């Protein structure tokens, strides 16, 4: 049963699907007193090869949904939606918005070989944000951009360790590793669930840059700017999905995320 009072002054978190749950974990760990509303657009995932106008319209609808429910801040826990839509969302909404982009800058700071491999969706790889990051931070470091079609689908299905996942990872990682990459940027939140398999292929000497904690720190910095800054006494997390709620509930169970409340996202973003 929905409790609007409990949902007001929550922090909205949004992804094309289950990938942003990797970010939600870090947000909850950093801000245990806060309540969250997580929206998984599973009915339309993956976003990686969708048109920019489609991704933007989903981001607009879902941000509108969270805004109408009184969210005091929004975390776009999706690189693809962030690079496509954040500018327009910030023009339209006054709530603080934390967005993501591949952590290329920190990766170039830790790479000793000066070769960095970025894994992300096709939309993120060809975005102007990534082009800007490469021209700013790619002067002394070679940045190899690798689009990973099919990988987010595997995560949506909970297939973190199956043969196809391993084959896809091998094919996406090998060229960059052979070119000397010692640092891998996870530029899609879904890939955080594949970190073990990535580490097996890349080896212990490789650094994997996963940005959830940095996003949580960024959220805690922007929260005081929110018009409703007081944390709720009883922190809750409410889930909405544009796919079948029982599928998201099963995924939450699979990753051991407490999932008391999973609801259908109203059509059109509510
Ligand atoms: N999790 C998303 C990202 O960070 C998108 C994955 C997808 O829907 O293709 O880019």
Short mmCIF file of C-alpha atoms and ligand atoms in Angstrom, two decimals:
data_model
loop_
_atom_site.label_atom_id
_atom_site.label_comp_id
_atom_site.label_asym_id
_atom_site.label_seq_id
_atom_site.Cartn_x
_atom_site.Cartn_y
_atom_site.Cartn_z
CA UNK A 1 0.00 0.00 0.00
CA UNK A 2 1.36 3.44 -0.96
CA UNK A 3 1.90 5.91 1.81
CA UNK A 4 2.22 9.41 0.26
CA UNK A 5 3.37 10.95 3.55
CA UNK A 6 6.26 8.49 3.78
CA UNK A 7 7.21 9.20 0.16
CA UNK A 8 7.28 13.00 0.48
CA UNK A 9 10.77 14.42 0.98
CA UNK A 10 12.32 11.24 -0.33
CA UNK A 11 15.26 11.18 -2.70
CA UNK A 12 14.33 9.99 -6.17
CA UNK A 13 16.71 7.55 -7.86
CA UNK A 14 16.16 6.56 -11.46
CA UNK A 15 17.69 4.13 -13.95
CA UNK A 16 16.64 2.39 -17.15
CA UNK A 17 16.37 -0.75 -15.02
CA UNK A 18 18.20 -2.53 -12.24
CA UNK A 19 21.67 -1.00 -12.80
CA UNK A 20 20.99 1.96 -10.54
CA UNK A 21 20.42 -0.40 -7.61
CA UNK A 22 24.22 -0.55 -7.39
CA UNK A 23 24.14 3.21 -6.79
CA UNK A 24 21.17 3.00 -4.41
CA UNK A 25 23.21 0.75 -2.11
CA UNK A 26 25.92 3.37 -1.81
CA UNK A 27 23.36 6.15 -1.28
CA UNK A 28 21.68 4.23 1.54
CA UNK A 29 25.03 3.45 3.17
CA UNK A 30 26.08 7.11 3.05
CA UNK A 31 22.69 8.57 4.06
CA UNK A 32 21.00 5.96 6.29
CA UNK A 33 18.42 8.44 7.63
CA UNK A 34 17.01 9.28 4.21
CA UNK A 35 14.06 7.72 2.40
CA UNK A 36 14.33 6.80 -1.26
CA UNK A 37 12.00 6.22 -4.19
CA UNK A 38 13.70 4.08 -6.83
CA UNK A 39 12.22 4.02 -10.33
CA UNK A 40 13.37 1.22 -12.66
CA UNK A 41 12.24 1.77 -16.23
CA UNK A 42 12.54 -1.98 -16.85
CA UNK A 43 9.68 -1.92 -19.36
CA UNK A 44 11.92 0.15 -21.65
CA UNK A 45 15.41 -1.12 -20.75
CA UNK A 46 18.00 -1.13 -22.09
CA UNK A 47 18.45 2.52 -23.09
CA UNK A 48 21.89 1.91 -24.60
CA UNK A 49 20.77 1.77 -28.24
CA UNK A 50 17.51 3.74 -27.99
CA UNK A 51 17.14 7.10 -29.72
CA UNK A 52 18.14 10.16 -27.73
CA UNK A 53 14.60 11.56 -28.02
CA UNK A 54 13.15 8.37 -26.53
CA UNK A 55 15.58 8.37 -23.59
CA UNK A 56 14.95 12.06 -23.02
CA UNK A 57 11.19 11.65 -23.01
CA UNK A 58 11.40 8.76 -20.49
CA UNK A 59 13.72 10.82 -18.28
CA UNK A 60 11.28 13.74 -18.43
CA UNK A 61 8.25 11.60 -17.56
CA UNK A 62 9.98 9.85 -14.67
CA UNK A 63 11.46 13.06 -13.26
CA UNK A 64 7.96 14.57 -13.45
CA UNK A 65 6.60 11.57 -11.55
CA UNK A 66 9.20 11.91 -8.80
CA UNK A 67 8.81 15.67 -8.65
CA UNK A 68 5.03 15.43 -8.23
CA UNK A 69 5.60 13.04 -5.34
CA UNK A 70 7.66 15.67 -3.60
CA UNK A 71 11.13 14.21 -4.13
CA UNK A 72 13.62 16.65 -2.65
CA UNK A 73 16.47 15.59 -4.92
CA UNK A 74 17.04 13.31 -7.88
CA UNK A 75 19.91 10.97 -8.62
CA UNK A 76 19.98 9.86 -12.25
CA UNK A 77 21.68 6.52 -11.56
CA UNK A 78 22.17 5.96 -15.27
CA UNK A 79 25.00 7.32 -17.39
CA UNK A 80 22.96 7.02 -20.57
CA UNK A 81 19.96 9.02 -19.31
CA UNK A 82 22.32 11.54 -17.68
CA UNK A 83 24.39 12.32 -20.76
CA UNK A 84 21.29 12.53 -22.95
CA UNK A 85 18.83 14.35 -20.70
CA UNK A 86 20.33 16.09 -17.66
CA UNK A 87 20.70 19.50 -19.24
CA UNK A 88 17.02 19.75 -20.21
CA UNK A 89 15.91 18.32 -16.84
CA UNK A 90 17.90 20.96 -14.99
CA UNK A 91 16.32 23.67 -17.16
CA UNK A 92 12.86 22.36 -16.35
CA UNK A 93 13.03 21.35 -12.66
CA UNK A 94 14.37 23.19 -9.65
CA UNK A 95 15.12 20.14 -7.50
CA UNK A 96 18.84 19.32 -7.15
CA UNK A 97 19.84 16.71 -9.70
CA UNK A 98 22.92 14.50 -9.35
CA UNK A 99 23.84 13.03 -12.71
CA UNK A 100 26.44 10.52 -13.83
CA UNK A 101 29.09 10.43 -16.49
CA UNK A 102 31.92 7.92 -16.90
CA UNK A 103 34.63 8.52 -14.27
CA UNK A 104 37.33 9.24 -16.85
CA UNK A 105 39.08 11.96 -14.85
CA UNK A 106 39.76 9.83 -11.72
CA UNK A 107 40.79 6.93 -13.94
CA UNK A 108 43.43 8.99 -15.70
CA UNK A 109 44.73 10.06 -12.28
CA UNK A 110 45.34 6.49 -11.11
CA UNK A 111 46.46 4.83 -14.34
CA UNK A 112 50.18 4.08 -14.33
CA UNK A 113 50.27 2.65 -17.84
CA UNK A 114 48.47 5.75 -19.11
CA UNK A 115 45.95 3.61 -20.93
CA UNK A 116 42.36 3.67 -19.66
CA UNK A 117 39.51 1.49 -20.90
CA UNK A 118 35.96 2.87 -20.65
CA UNK A 119 33.03 0.43 -20.81
CA UNK A 120 29.64 2.03 -21.44
CA UNK A 121 26.53 1.87 -23.60
CA UNK A 122 26.68 2.94 -27.25
CA UNK A 123 24.69 6.12 -26.46
CA UNK A 124 27.10 7.10 -23.69
CA UNK A 125 30.20 6.35 -25.79
CA UNK A 126 29.03 8.61 -28.62
CA UNK A 127 27.82 11.42 -26.33
CA UNK A 128 29.23 14.92 -26.30
CA UNK A 129 29.93 14.51 -22.54
CA UNK A 130 32.34 11.66 -23.20
CA UNK A 131 33.93 13.56 -26.12
CA UNK A 132 34.51 16.51 -23.76
CA UNK A 133 35.96 14.28 -21.02
CA UNK A 134 38.32 12.64 -23.52
CA UNK A 135 39.58 15.91 -24.90
CA UNK A 136 40.12 17.33 -21.38
CA UNK A 137 41.71 14.26 -19.76
CA UNK A 138 43.09 12.38 -22.75
CA UNK A 139 46.09 14.57 -23.39
CA UNK A 140 48.65 12.40 -21.56
CA UNK A 141 46.54 9.24 -21.34
CA UNK A 142 45.15 7.06 -24.10
CA UNK A 143 41.42 6.58 -23.50
CA UNK A 144 39.89 3.57 -25.22
CA UNK A 145 36.10 3.76 -25.52
CA UNK A 146 34.28 0.43 -25.68
CA UNK A 147 30.53 0.18 -26.28
CA UNK A 148 29.07 -3.00 -24.76
CA UNK A 149 25.81 -4.01 -26.50
CA UNK A 150 24.04 -6.87 -24.77
CA UNK A 151 25.73 -6.51 -21.40
CA UNK A 152 23.00 -4.49 -19.66
CA UNK A 153 20.44 -7.06 -20.89
CA UNK A 154 22.40 -9.82 -19.18
CA UNK A 155 22.33 -7.87 -15.93
CA UNK A 156 18.59 -7.18 -16.28
CA UNK A 157 18.14 -10.96 -16.45
CA UNK A 158 20.31 -11.52 -13.39
CA UNK A 159 22.86 -13.44 -15.49
CA UNK A 160 25.96 -12.11 -13.78
CA UNK A 161 28.07 -15.23 -14.19
CA UNK A 162 26.74 -17.16 -17.19
CA UNK A 163 28.67 -18.15 -20.29
CA UNK A 164 27.28 -15.44 -22.59
CA UNK A 165 28.13 -12.76 -20.01
CA UNK A 166 31.72 -14.07 -19.83
CA UNK A 167 32.02 -14.16 -23.61
CA UNK A 168 30.70 -10.62 -23.99
CA UNK A 169 33.05 -9.38 -21.28
CA UNK A 170 36.02 -11.15 -22.84
CA UNK A 171 35.28 -9.57 -26.23
CA UNK A 172 34.79 -6.08 -24.77
CA UNK A 173 37.77 -6.19 -22.39
CA UNK A 174 40.41 -7.99 -24.42
CA UNK A 175 41.29 -5.27 -27.00
CA UNK A 176 41.76 -2.64 -24.28
CA UNK A 177 43.74 -4.98 -22.02
CA UNK A 178 45.97 -5.99 -24.93
CA UNK A 179 46.54 -2.31 -25.65
CA UNK A 180 47.93 -1.94 -22.10
CA UNK A 181 44.95 -0.62 -20.13
CA UNK A 182 45.56 -0.94 -16.37
CA UNK A 183 42.40 0.97 -15.37
CA UNK A 184 38.81 0.19 -16.34
CA UNK A 185 35.97 2.68 -15.96
CA UNK A 186 32.50 1.23 -15.40
CA UNK A 187 30.56 3.83 -17.39
CA UNK A 188 27.20 2.07 -16.99
CA UNK A 189 25.64 1.36 -13.61
CA UNK A 190 24.55 -2.12 -14.70
CA UNK A 191 28.19 -3.22 -15.02
CA UNK A 192 28.79 -2.85 -11.26
CA UNK A 193 27.01 -6.20 -10.89
CA UNK A 194 29.67 -7.75 -13.17
CA UNK A 195 32.67 -6.50 -11.23
CA UNK A 196 33.70 -10.00 -10.12
CA UNK A 197 33.70 -11.37 -13.67
CA UNK A 198 35.48 -8.26 -14.96
CA UNK A 199 38.17 -8.64 -12.28
CA UNK A 200 38.64 -12.32 -13.20
CA UNK A 201 39.37 -11.41 -16.81
CA UNK A 202 41.34 -8.22 -16.15
CA UNK A 203 43.48 -9.60 -13.31
CA UNK A 204 44.33 -8.27 -9.88
CA UNK A 205 46.73 -5.61 -11.13
CA UNK A 206 43.95 -3.77 -12.93
CA UNK A 207 42.04 -0.98 -11.18
CA UNK A 208 38.27 -0.93 -11.70
CA UNK A 209 36.72 2.49 -11.20
CA UNK A 210 33.12 2.18 -9.98
CA UNK A 211 31.57 5.55 -9.12
CA UNK A 212 28.72 4.77 -6.66
CA UNK A 213 30.48 6.11 -3.58
CA UNK A 214 31.49 9.30 -5.37
CA UNK A 215 27.84 9.80 -6.39
CA UNK A 216 26.72 9.29 -2.79
CA UNK A 217 29.23 11.92 -1.62
CA UNK A 218 28.02 14.29 -4.30
CA UNK A 219 24.40 13.76 -3.21
CA UNK A 220 25.27 14.51 0.40
CA UNK A 221 26.89 17.76 -0.75
CA UNK A 222 23.86 18.95 -2.72
CA UNK A 223 21.17 17.92 -0.21
CA UNK A 224 21.34 21.05 1.99
CA UNK A 225 20.25 23.07 -1.04
CA UNK A 226 16.98 21.15 -1.04
CA UNK A 227 13.85 22.95 0.23
CA UNK A 228 13.05 19.94 2.52
CA UNK A 229 16.37 19.14 4.21
CA UNK A 230 15.24 17.25 7.33
CA UNK A 231 15.73 13.47 7.17
CA UNK A 232 12.64 11.41 7.93
CA UNK A 233 12.61 9.57 11.22
CA UNK A 234 11.88 6.17 9.69
CA UNK A 235 13.82 5.69 6.48
CA UNK A 236 11.94 3.80 3.78
CA UNK A 237 12.72 2.70 0.23
CA UNK A 238 9.85 2.41 -2.24
CA UNK A 239 10.31 0.84 -5.67
CA UNK A 240 8.43 1.53 -8.90
CA UNK A 241 8.92 -0.28 -12.19
CA UNK A 242 7.50 0.06 -15.68
CA UNK A 243 8.00 -3.69 -16.05
CA UNK A 244 6.25 -6.43 -14.10
CA UNK A 245 6.61 -5.64 -10.35
CA UNK A 246 7.15 -9.31 -9.48
CA UNK A 247 10.25 -9.37 -11.74
CA UNK A 248 11.82 -6.41 -9.95
CA UNK A 249 10.86 -7.95 -6.60
CA UNK A 250 12.61 -11.19 -7.65
CA UNK A 251 15.74 -9.27 -8.69
CA UNK A 252 15.79 -7.37 -5.39
CA UNK A 253 15.50 -10.66 -3.58
CA UNK A 254 18.32 -12.11 -5.71
CA UNK A 255 20.70 -9.27 -4.76
CA UNK A 256 19.43 -9.34 -1.16
CA UNK A 257 18.00 -5.83 -1.25
CA UNK A 258 15.07 -5.46 1.16
CA UNK A 259 12.06 -4.95 -1.12
CA UNK A 260 8.96 -4.48 0.98
CA UNK A 261 7.28 -2.19 -1.52
CA UNK A 262 7.42 -2.72 -5.30
CA UNK A 263 4.74 -0.94 -7.34
CA UNK A 264 3.82 -0.58 -10.99
CA UNK A 265 4.91 2.78 -12.39
CA UNK A 266 1.77 4.53 -13.62
CA UNK A 267 1.66 4.70 -17.45
CA UNK A 268 3.42 7.73 -18.93
CA UNK A 269 5.41 8.24 -15.74
CA UNK A 270 2.37 8.81 -13.51
N1 LIG B 1 22.46 1.70 -16.43
C1 LIG B 1 22.52 2.53 -17.56
C2 LIG B 1 23.77 3.37 -17.64
O1 LIG B 1 24.37 3.65 -16.61
C3 LIG B 1 21.95 2.13 -18.88
C4 LIG B 1 21.99 0.73 -19.35
C5 LIG B 1 21.03 0.55 -20.49
O2 LIG B 1 19.83 0.73 -20.25
O3 LIG B 1 21.47 0.30 -21.62
O4 LIG B 1 24.17 3.79 -18.68
#
